[in-house]
XYZ file of C-alpha atoms in Angstrom:
702
model
C 47.231 173.772 28.254
C 46.280 171.181 25.850
C 46.240 167.596 26.777
C 44.971 166.102 23.685
C 46.519 166.625 20.194
C 44.274 166.005 17.150
C 45.825 163.925 14.255
C 46.765 166.082 11.574
C 46.893 163.499 9.227
C 49.024 163.189 5.992
C 48.449 163.277 2.380
C 44.789 163.970 1.350
C 43.436 162.346 4.548
C 42.057 159.239 2.795
C 43.843 156.607 4.798
C 41.773 153.813 6.405
C 42.466 152.586 10.187
C 43.899 149.151 10.865
C 41.590 148.574 14.007
C 38.211 147.409 12.102
C 40.280 144.507 10.428
C 41.601 143.187 13.839
C 38.296 143.344 15.225
C 36.800 141.372 12.460
C 39.554 138.739 12.806
C 38.739 138.524 16.766
C 35.140 138.460 16.115
C 35.440 135.545 13.698
C 37.733 133.629 16.170
C 35.015 134.073 18.992
C 32.237 132.841 16.674
C 34.268 129.835 15.594
C 34.927 128.901 19.252
C 31.161 129.485 20.151
C 30.291 127.311 17.315
C 32.573 124.581 18.252
C 31.207 124.901 22.044
C 27.675 124.637 20.881
C 28.662 121.708 18.762
C 30.312 119.933 21.464
C 27.265 120.520 23.742
C 25.040 119.308 21.317
C 27.141 116.083 20.937
C 27.350 115.857 24.849
C 23.648 116.019 25.204
C 22.612 113.764 22.638
C 25.407 111.132 23.010
C 25.500 111.387 26.916
C 22.616 113.251 27.952
C 20.931 110.416 29.565
C 23.906 109.301 31.313
C 24.394 112.496 32.747
C 20.911 112.942 33.811
C 21.049 109.354 35.828
C 24.280 110.793 37.722
C 22.540 113.977 38.419
C 19.566 112.150 39.687
C 21.690 109.661 41.738
C 23.592 112.402 43.490
C 20.021 114.032 44.485
C 18.641 111.006 45.755
C 19.720 108.922 48.940
C 18.146 105.797 50.487
C 17.017 105.766 53.936
C 15.725 102.762 56.297
C 13.576 102.585 59.216
C 13.390 99.615 61.634
C 10.543 96.993 61.740
C 9.072 95.012 64.525
C 11.293 92.262 66.202
C 10.336 88.642 65.622
C 7.974 86.870 68.278
C 8.756 83.969 70.253
C 6.312 81.284 70.883
C 6.135 78.055 73.319
C 5.623 74.529 71.995
C 2.162 75.096 71.875
C 1.830 78.328 70.171
C 1.435 80.466 73.325
C 3.320 83.826 72.807
C 6.366 84.090 75.317
C 7.661 87.510 74.157
C 6.084 89.718 71.610
C 6.060 93.481 70.781
C 3.707 96.020 72.311
C 3.506 99.061 69.893
C 3.843 102.498 71.496
C 3.868 105.994 70.119
C 6.900 107.938 69.629
C 8.175 111.148 68.891
C 10.719 110.987 66.127
C 13.318 113.111 64.291
C 14.760 112.704 60.802
C 18.087 114.535 60.148
C 18.115 116.425 57.061
C 20.861 116.482 54.520
C 22.533 120.044 55.781
C 20.776 120.509 59.022
C 22.872 122.692 61.110
C 23.709 122.405 64.674
C 22.072 125.766 65.012
C 18.899 124.554 63.659
C 18.761 121.252 65.721
C 19.290 123.585 68.651
C 16.413 125.763 68.037
C 14.261 122.575 67.425
C 15.485 121.011 70.500
C 14.449 124.019 72.535
C 11.120 124.462 70.893
C 10.327 120.559 71.289
C 11.104 120.696 74.988
C 8.165 123.240 75.442
C 5.732 120.066 74.524
C 7.536 116.958 75.837
C 9.521 116.239 79.162
C 12.108 113.477 79.492
C 12.420 112.337 83.209
C 13.926 108.977 82.717
C 17.247 110.282 81.593
C 19.799 112.794 82.850
C 22.247 114.488 80.517
C 25.943 114.165 80.982
C 28.333 116.971 81.434
C 29.240 116.623 78.045
C 25.612 116.933 76.971
C 25.086 119.939 78.774
C 28.444 121.506 77.382
C 27.257 120.664 73.758
C 23.966 121.998 74.238
C 25.466 125.300 75.881
C 27.752 125.817 72.985
C 25.092 125.028 70.419
C 24.017 128.953 71.015
C 26.383 130.706 68.792
C 26.388 133.835 71.309
C 27.264 131.665 74.026
C 30.042 130.013 71.872
C 31.401 133.262 70.939
C 31.779 134.268 74.412
C 33.608 131.155 75.296
C 35.807 130.919 72.396
C 36.823 134.662 73.438
C 37.732 133.462 76.952
C 40.094 130.788 75.710
C 43.716 131.252 76.061
C 45.559 132.234 72.698
C 47.178 128.864 72.611
C 43.639 127.246 72.443
C 42.334 129.105 69.592
C 45.146 129.377 66.984
C 44.224 129.219 63.490
C 46.545 126.158 63.042
C 44.229 124.002 65.467
C 41.542 122.200 63.907
C 37.627 122.973 64.673
C 37.200 119.767 66.749
C 40.442 120.628 68.609
C 39.008 124.118 69.469
C 35.586 122.567 70.034
C 37.203 120.240 72.703
C 38.834 123.291 74.520
C 35.380 125.026 74.604
C 33.592 121.798 76.039
C 36.229 121.611 78.691
C 35.907 125.457 79.648
C 32.267 124.980 80.061
C 32.509 121.846 81.916
C 35.273 123.075 84.450
C 34.752 126.699 84.664
C 31.092 127.467 83.823
C 29.167 124.704 84.787
C 26.043 125.715 83.803
C 22.762 124.882 85.718
C 20.061 123.950 83.797
C 16.288 124.230 84.281
C 14.315 121.018 84.022
C 13.021 121.945 80.487
C 16.752 123.003 79.353
C 17.772 119.455 80.522
C 15.187 118.047 78.256
C 16.235 120.198 75.692
C 19.845 118.983 76.125
C 18.973 115.567 75.957
C 16.851 116.024 72.648
C 19.901 117.981 71.059
C 22.033 115.059 72.042
C 20.065 112.703 70.280
C 19.379 114.836 67.286
C 23.396 115.413 67.090
C 24.021 111.793 67.226
C 21.738 110.997 64.497
C 23.163 110.289 60.840
C 21.981 112.047 57.928
C 18.490 110.981 56.647
C 18.243 108.449 59.643
C 15.097 108.367 61.776
C 15.574 108.221 65.615
C 13.089 107.935 68.441
C 13.556 111.162 70.753
C 10.914 109.857 73.174
C 8.632 106.832 73.251
C 8.588 105.436 76.836
C 6.175 107.615 79.226
C 4.797 109.558 76.057
C 1.426 111.165 76.940
C -1.603 111.831 74.721
C -1.122 115.217 75.727
C 2.531 115.530 74.329
C 1.637 113.863 71.446
C -1.358 116.289 70.759
C 0.995 119.125 71.307
C 3.847 118.000 69.266
C 1.242 117.238 66.444
C -0.153 120.662 66.297
C 3.271 122.365 66.172
C 5.114 120.003 63.464
C 5.190 122.776 61.000
C 7.382 124.511 63.382
C 9.515 121.584 63.935
C 11.540 120.466 60.994
C 12.458 116.830 60.901
C 10.183 115.972 63.982
C 7.435 113.595 63.417
C 4.943 111.230 65.211
C 5.479 107.600 64.675
C 5.724 104.115 66.423
C 8.084 102.122 68.613
C 7.620 98.980 70.255
C 8.591 97.452 73.799
C 9.185 93.434 74.511
C 6.445 92.218 76.747
C 5.765 88.724 78.238
C 2.276 87.688 78.492
C 3.155 84.406 80.072
C 5.287 85.564 82.855
C 8.724 87.134 83.153
C 10.513 84.124 84.830
C 11.172 82.612 81.318
C 13.132 86.024 80.364
C 16.431 84.571 81.697
C 16.020 82.023 78.876
C 14.747 84.396 76.322
C 17.272 87.349 77.108
C 17.091 90.945 76.775
C 17.009 93.590 73.780
C 18.893 97.082 74.183
C 17.223 100.057 74.129
C 17.244 103.158 71.821
C 19.085 104.919 74.245
C 21.950 102.244 74.963
C 21.857 101.159 71.280
C 24.575 98.875 69.929
C 26.773 97.209 72.446
C 30.265 99.202 72.734
C 32.098 95.970 72.748
C 30.497 94.790 69.379
C 30.006 98.192 67.752
C 31.998 97.606 64.631
C 30.671 94.256 64.055
C 26.978 95.779 64.234
C 28.019 98.687 61.881
C 29.538 96.590 59.259
C 26.717 94.687 58.905
C 24.468 97.727 58.273
C 22.974 98.455 61.818
C 22.558 102.125 62.950
C 24.042 103.046 66.302
C 20.750 103.590 67.821
C 19.397 100.043 66.810
C 17.925 97.956 69.200
C 19.605 94.473 69.268
C 19.670 91.328 71.464
C 22.028 91.337 74.181
C 21.851 88.100 75.888
C 20.763 84.683 75.477
C 17.966 83.642 72.598
C 17.678 87.227 71.832
C 21.386 87.591 71.062
C 21.884 84.070 69.536
C 19.133 84.533 66.992
C 19.787 88.420 66.376
C 20.332 88.001 62.471
C 16.723 86.278 62.151
C 14.904 88.213 65.002
C 15.963 91.929 63.738
C 13.942 91.469 60.363
C 14.617 93.457 57.160
C 14.321 97.298 57.671
C 11.960 99.480 55.265
C 13.705 101.260 52.717
C 12.862 104.655 51.379
C 14.328 106.596 48.440
C 14.259 110.329 49.273
C 14.817 113.083 46.527
C 16.128 116.320 47.650
C 17.054 119.726 45.924
C 19.268 122.416 47.451
C 19.576 120.272 50.665
C 15.960 119.813 51.217
C 14.021 116.950 51.044
C 11.459 117.364 48.149
C 10.187 113.590 47.832
C 10.031 110.858 49.608
C 9.321 107.274 47.948
C 9.030 103.756 49.750
C 11.415 101.157 47.978
C 10.702 98.461 50.155
C 8.131 97.878 52.780
C 10.516 95.999 54.944
C 9.862 92.696 56.580
C 9.507 91.938 60.540
C 11.874 89.635 62.446
C 11.625 85.879 62.038
C 9.379 84.157 64.772
C 10.576 81.229 67.017
C 8.769 78.470 68.275
C 10.356 76.947 71.254
C 10.538 73.433 72.460
C 9.678 74.806 76.093
C 5.820 74.506 77.226
C 5.272 77.584 79.156
C 2.766 75.838 81.268
C 5.253 72.889 82.008
C 8.043 75.502 82.630
C 5.985 77.215 85.239
C 5.066 73.988 87.114
C 8.983 72.911 87.005
C 9.885 76.525 88.471
C 7.134 76.632 91.009
C 8.000 73.030 92.191
C 11.717 74.081 92.346
C 10.956 77.152 94.379
C 8.788 75.097 96.607
C 11.312 72.651 97.520
C 14.272 75.212 97.745
C 11.870 77.251 100.323
C 11.288 73.967 102.440
C 15.044 73.459 102.417
C 15.564 77.211 103.453
C 13.058 76.769 106.281
C 14.841 73.453 107.743
C 18.272 75.267 107.929
C 19.521 73.020 105.267
C 19.859 75.901 102.489
C 21.184 78.750 104.459
C 24.608 78.603 102.780
C 23.195 77.562 99.395
C 24.005 79.167 96.174
C 20.769 78.041 94.534
C 19.107 75.195 92.498
C 18.469 73.841 89.112
C 16.310 71.481 87.141
C 16.143 70.725 83.478
C 13.880 68.355 81.497
C 14.500 67.165 78.105
C 13.107 64.594 75.612
C 15.572 62.041 75.551
C 14.596 60.841 72.140
C 15.188 64.284 70.393
C 17.213 66.537 72.649
C 14.320 69.088 72.718
C 14.490 70.838 76.129
C 11.018 70.998 77.946
C 11.772 72.962 80.862
C 14.775 74.964 82.241
C 14.518 76.228 85.550
C 17.033 77.775 88.128
C 17.504 79.978 90.869
C 20.300 81.640 92.343
C 20.262 82.200 96.128
C 22.247 85.230 98.251
C 22.415 83.789 101.678
C 23.560 87.164 102.979
C 20.269 88.956 101.706
C 18.321 85.821 101.694
C 17.213 86.738 98.136
C 15.907 84.168 95.359
C 16.525 85.305 91.939
C 15.499 83.536 88.572
C 18.402 82.125 86.813
C 17.215 79.256 84.284
C 20.446 79.767 82.252
C 22.589 78.457 85.377
C 21.747 75.156 83.876
C 24.369 75.714 81.075
C 26.920 77.935 82.716
C 26.941 76.699 86.260
C 29.275 73.765 86.949
C 29.004 71.504 90.266
C 30.568 68.306 91.608
C 27.596 66.165 90.966
C 28.164 63.119 93.093
C 27.050 59.638 92.418
C 24.595 60.562 89.612
C 27.595 59.984 86.993
C 28.027 56.094 88.254
C 25.973 54.898 85.443
C 28.656 56.026 82.909
C 31.393 54.746 85.167
C 29.559 51.260 85.111
C 29.467 51.714 81.100
C 33.059 52.190 80.898
C 33.782 49.099 82.954
C 31.290 47.182 80.661
C 32.474 48.395 77.237
C 36.280 48.039 77.991
C 35.403 44.449 79.341
C 36.702 45.072 82.841
C 33.294 43.579 83.892
C 30.869 41.704 81.872
C 26.933 41.477 82.040
C 27.112 38.043 83.452
C 30.154 38.683 85.693
C 30.164 42.036 87.313
C 30.740 41.263 91.051
C 33.537 43.147 92.788
C 34.470 42.844 96.450
C 33.071 45.644 98.706
C 36.324 46.437 100.356
C 37.117 49.730 101.278
C 40.294 51.508 99.717
C 43.058 52.295 102.379
C 45.587 54.740 100.792
C 49.007 55.199 102.556
C 48.648 58.291 104.877
C 44.985 58.788 103.896
C 41.470 58.408 105.627
C 39.457 55.108 104.333
C 37.779 55.679 101.205
C 34.482 53.964 101.308
C 30.586 54.227 100.788
C 28.086 55.927 102.823
C 26.986 52.932 104.593
C 29.063 51.094 107.190
C 31.984 49.065 106.367
C 31.359 45.465 106.170
C 27.465 45.698 105.000
C 28.218 43.829 102.037
C 31.248 41.562 101.039
C 30.816 42.167 97.448
C 28.314 43.432 94.992
C 27.249 43.374 91.098
C 26.707 46.556 89.029
C 23.112 46.805 89.278
C 23.489 46.401 93.246
C 26.040 48.826 93.334
C 23.919 51.477 91.451
C 20.833 50.840 93.516
C 22.842 51.292 97.005
C 25.309 53.931 95.294
C 28.608 52.172 96.202
C 31.566 54.260 95.991
C 33.555 51.347 96.898
C 32.310 49.516 93.628
C 33.242 52.367 91.533
C 36.828 52.468 92.955
C 37.718 48.688 92.888
C 36.253 48.901 89.263
C 38.799 51.814 88.283
C 41.650 49.988 89.934
C 41.254 47.239 87.569
C 40.401 49.047 84.561
C 43.410 51.321 84.863
C 45.723 48.639 86.031
C 46.860 50.118 88.856
C 49.146 48.783 91.560
C 47.731 48.752 94.914
C 48.549 47.242 98.393
C 46.004 48.322 101.078
C 47.474 50.881 103.604
C 51.028 50.991 101.863
C 51.317 51.488 98.319
C 49.268 52.580 95.137
C 50.773 53.304 91.557
C 48.527 54.498 88.735
C 49.645 55.147 85.274
C 49.710 58.941 83.928
C 46.986 58.360 81.859
C 44.506 57.387 84.528
C 42.520 60.664 84.629
C 42.472 60.903 80.939
C 41.047 57.179 80.652
C 37.989 58.115 83.115
C 37.467 61.464 81.337
C 37.280 60.174 77.774
C 34.856 57.620 79.094
C 32.568 60.274 80.755
C 33.148 62.576 77.790
C 31.176 59.997 75.556
C 28.092 60.863 77.487
C 28.947 64.630 77.087
C 29.969 65.167 80.760
C 32.952 67.856 80.890
C 32.313 69.266 77.439
C 29.844 71.430 75.921
C 26.660 70.125 74.697
C 26.029 72.521 71.757
C 22.892 73.832 72.894
C 21.589 76.830 70.945
C 22.031 79.460 73.744
C 25.250 81.575 73.994
C 27.426 81.214 77.227
C 27.615 77.583 77.730
C 30.037 76.066 80.166
C 32.150 73.047 79.325
C 32.690 72.467 83.123
C 35.577 72.470 85.562
C 38.492 69.808 85.611
C 40.360 69.383 88.641
C 44.184 69.249 88.469
C 45.567 65.853 87.592
C 48.942 66.021 89.065
C 50.478 67.399 92.340
C 51.962 70.907 91.474
C 54.951 70.135 94.098
C 55.785 66.483 93.303
C 54.462 66.342 89.800
C 52.875 62.980 90.628
C 49.370 61.992 89.515
C 46.811 62.615 92.269
C 45.721 59.019 92.804
C 43.332 59.813 95.591
C 41.723 62.097 93.075
C 41.434 59.578 90.438
C 39.321 57.505 92.813
C 37.148 60.544 93.666
C 36.590 61.024 90.165
C 35.346 57.420 89.499
C 32.294 57.857 91.758
C 31.716 61.832 90.750
C 33.477 63.603 93.413
C 35.958 65.675 91.496
C 35.266 67.307 88.250
C 32.421 69.557 87.822
C 29.684 69.416 85.587
C 26.681 71.414 84.509
C 22.978 70.403 84.811
C 22.302 70.151 81.204
C 25.275 68.038 80.723
C 23.656 65.643 83.384
C 20.521 65.659 81.273
C 22.300 64.792 77.956
C 24.069 62.069 79.655
C 20.978 60.427 81.384
C 19.131 60.802 78.064
C 21.781 58.770 76.364
C 21.203 56.003 78.756
C 17.424 56.202 78.479
C 17.257 56.399 74.540
C 19.653 53.271 74.067
C 22.986 55.013 73.524
C 22.413 58.120 71.560
C 24.000 61.285 72.763
C 21.623 63.951 71.466
C 22.189 67.626 71.045
C 19.969 69.788 73.337
C 18.021 72.608 71.702
C 15.574 75.132 72.703
C 14.410 76.663 69.324
C 11.957 74.000 67.804
C 11.192 75.837 64.514
C 11.573 79.498 62.572
C 8.953 80.909 60.756
C 6.976 84.053 60.191
C 3.848 85.663 61.948
C 0.920 87.111 59.839
C 0.416 90.894 60.030
C -2.531 90.065 61.997
C -0.506 88.154 64.717
C -2.832 85.130 64.211
C -0.796 82.607 61.891
C 2.601 81.223 62.354
C 4.043 79.921 59.112
C 7.140 77.542 59.546
C 9.755 77.509 57.141
C 12.554 75.529 59.071
C 12.143 72.885 61.569
C 15.168 71.554 63.859
C 16.182 68.025 63.055
C 17.485 66.027 66.251
C 21.073 65.611 66.077
C 23.140 62.630 67.048
C 26.546 63.697 68.309
C 27.622 60.216 69.589
C 26.555 56.617 69.632
C 27.630 55.032 72.695
C 29.525 51.385 71.550
C 27.894 49.088 74.028
C 25.905 45.903 73.590
C 22.107 45.698 74.369
C 23.014 43.280 77.314
C 25.588 45.841 78.884
C 23.289 48.485 78.534
C 20.502 46.453 80.367
C 22.845 46.306 83.316
C 22.813 49.960 83.480
C 19.035 50.240 83.163
C 18.677 47.631 85.700
C 20.396 49.419 88.065
C 18.538 52.776 87.657
C 15.250 50.967 87.865
C 16.445 49.264 91.251
C 17.529 52.761 92.537
C 13.586 53.568 92.755
C 12.125 50.098 92.729
C 14.531 47.852 94.409
C 14.191 46.081 97.576
C 17.755 46.455 99.233
C 17.376 48.449 102.233
C 20.305 50.775 101.574
C 18.466 51.877 98.373
C 18.525 55.549 97.826
C 15.307 56.367 96.269
C 12.734 53.945 97.045
C 10.405 56.364 97.890
C 9.646 56.809 94.008
C 8.584 53.177 93.676
C 4.683 54.066 93.481
C 4.970 56.918 91.218
C 3.169 56.750 87.808
C 4.458 56.514 85.315
C 7.555 54.525 86.562
C 10.787 56.482 87.157
C 14.117 54.916 86.787
C 16.849 57.079 88.524
C 20.201 58.016 90.197
C 20.699 60.099 92.893
C 23.883 61.725 93.999
C 25.763 63.470 96.847
C 28.867 65.399 96.376
C 31.222 67.024 99.240
C 31.840 70.678 98.501
C 32.687 73.654 100.592
C 31.115 77.040 101.289
C 32.183 79.697 98.548
C 31.536 83.309 99.990
C 30.869 85.267 96.668
C 31.554 88.677 98.172
C 35.211 87.702 99.158
C 35.680 85.449 96.552
C 37.241 82.764 98.603
C 36.302 79.231 99.552
C 36.026 78.440 103.283
C 36.517 75.190 105.240
C 32.714 75.013 105.817
C 31.785 71.531 104.476
C 28.510 71.603 102.528
C 26.929 68.739 100.001
C 25.550 69.167 96.595
C 22.158 67.262 96.530
C 21.502 65.783 92.865
C 19.561 63.534 90.657
C 18.995 62.457 87.274
C 16.298 59.953 85.655
C 13.772 59.550 83.113
C 10.095 58.431 82.863
C 8.617 56.136 81.951
C 11.091 53.445 82.678
C 10.029 51.225 79.471
C 8.921 54.067 77.303
C 11.119 57.258 78.022
C 9.619 60.391 77.079
C 11.229 62.769 79.600
C 14.636 62.868 81.155
C 15.424 65.222 83.937
C 18.590 66.391 86.146
C 18.220 68.148 89.413
C 20.936 69.987 91.362
C 20.400 71.506 94.990
C 23.721 73.222 95.484
C 25.666 73.900 98.798
C 23.308 72.282 101.305
C 23.891 71.355 105.194
C 25.220 67.875 105.122
C 23.519 67.345 108.437
C 20.110 68.285 107.236
C 20.006 66.231 103.910
C 16.427 65.775 103.060
C 14.422 64.575 100.095
C 14.202 67.604 98.201
C 15.827 66.140 94.772
C 13.469 63.164 95.154
C 10.367 65.106 95.753
C 11.160 67.699 92.774
C 11.904 64.531 90.525
C 8.312 63.407 91.416
C 6.663 66.557 90.723
C 8.555 67.112 87.572
C 7.443 63.710 86.052
C 3.877 63.602 87.247
C 3.030 67.259 86.127
C 4.582 66.551 82.609
C 2.249 63.671 82.070
C -0.612 65.381 83.551
C -0.146 68.099 80.832
C 0.289 65.243 78.248
C -2.391 62.871 79.591
C -3.405 59.949 77.043
C -0.377 60.694 74.606
C 2.142 58.328 76.242
C 1.863 54.587 77.453
C 3.742 53.832 80.705
């Protein structure tokens, strides 16, 4: 059977086929199109070649950054308070297309050479590490119910089911080496592309460095670098002022994560988490080094430094480390004496702050917290700005000032009757000395003997209260506000603006009775002599400074200057100096101020038998001061409740020298036994003044 038939043709067999013509047409069209394409390519190459090359180059280039050393802090004399100690570190830089499998292999290999013992992997870390093995992951996925591995589920959803299965069903027990590998894998997985992180720095041994270094060729992305730790060459007691820095493990604080990420931080960056480290984070962190990384086919082919980076700015503080140590030592000595005498058995702690009254520069900031149940003392210098106490008679200088400024009394006529206040249905309100000792007192004498009666009599006249002993008292609704506005002029009851985070404004007692809605008349009188509202020690220091310097309420500050430390660590170049800031000028006359200064001088140098600090009369240089005692009650920190156990706060403020103030101070011993009142505040004041002038011998005249 024939499947093909020959063309028999027609005519003489000379007819030409049509196929060659059509082919010629098609070939011609193709040639024309090729010519057009070549022309277009030539045009693009000539006209836009450089632009395209730049775009290709940009897509193949990425910028990475590396952290730099944190800024150093110095005391006022140039001593290092906190610096950086360089330490070796095993680092890891994640590539552009590094897979989990690759990281898993590197983590396992690296666990042969280093060991991480100060961390423990969480259940999630263990599960992630377990599933990084593709064979294990396949088995786990196979074991999942069909509903948990449907094609409609996303990869992350299926992974969550796998993790849950490993955590609840398998609960793999890892060897110590595998635990290290799990921690390493977790850190690698958390690293962003082309970012360098530390896998281990603390406790890294020379042997581990040597072993890792020998095998770097088999550990892609792993390297040997440096990390740093904060150290305190002048003692760690000042750390409660300086604050802390997060570790590479903790990284960015979770409550501020978005803020830091938006501002260019990486998740594992170390940042200041408290006090000066936090307040000046933007300056201390420095500027990261920048590198341009060129990659081909997903692999890094070239790394070029673009910017070497700039270490963090350095801070010089107003605090003298030696004086700070002296004040802290003296504070602890007096407090331990009080404990030994039984006076501080329920105390919550003690605080002392010294300040330059003319500038607001903080000279020393010392504090301790005390746990009576454990009999444990803990450094707490920042209690001076975030702890509030009822301060007692130390605020009477401000009360007298208010009476003078508002012309209730005058410098030439400040005498008031020393008659106790008898409110209906209440115990007599009087001074600590027996009733009838004085028939009347002038303002300086009232300050010397710390008369509560004088302050209450002054208040009744100032606010124009209606009063009949034992039967009637009427006060205007604005009585509390009048007194608080006056105290506020001196900074009492409001934040001072010190350059430390977490400052408290104090605590105001309630002004009106919650049941009757009537003003608390008795509490207004208590307020007048410092036995109602609560203030911070730094507020007391600001207040007494305003008296010492003639009436200027100065903003306290801790950072004196900002600059840069040279690479060899020997030079500090200043580019900013803090200028003293006047927040308010007290509107008194010189003669009115002299009344208050005279009273403070008599507190320590007077001759009245009821004077409260005559034991400081012979201290050189001369001290002007005011003591205080405030009633309080024991607060049980464990139960969070106050008790009916009565205690007192022993306080003191003052300055030296009396005629040329160079140092002002505030002292608080909180929660002492009222039956065991001692001279702890006065003894500490003496130590603070004499040690300061000893360190600055010859610089000041008395």
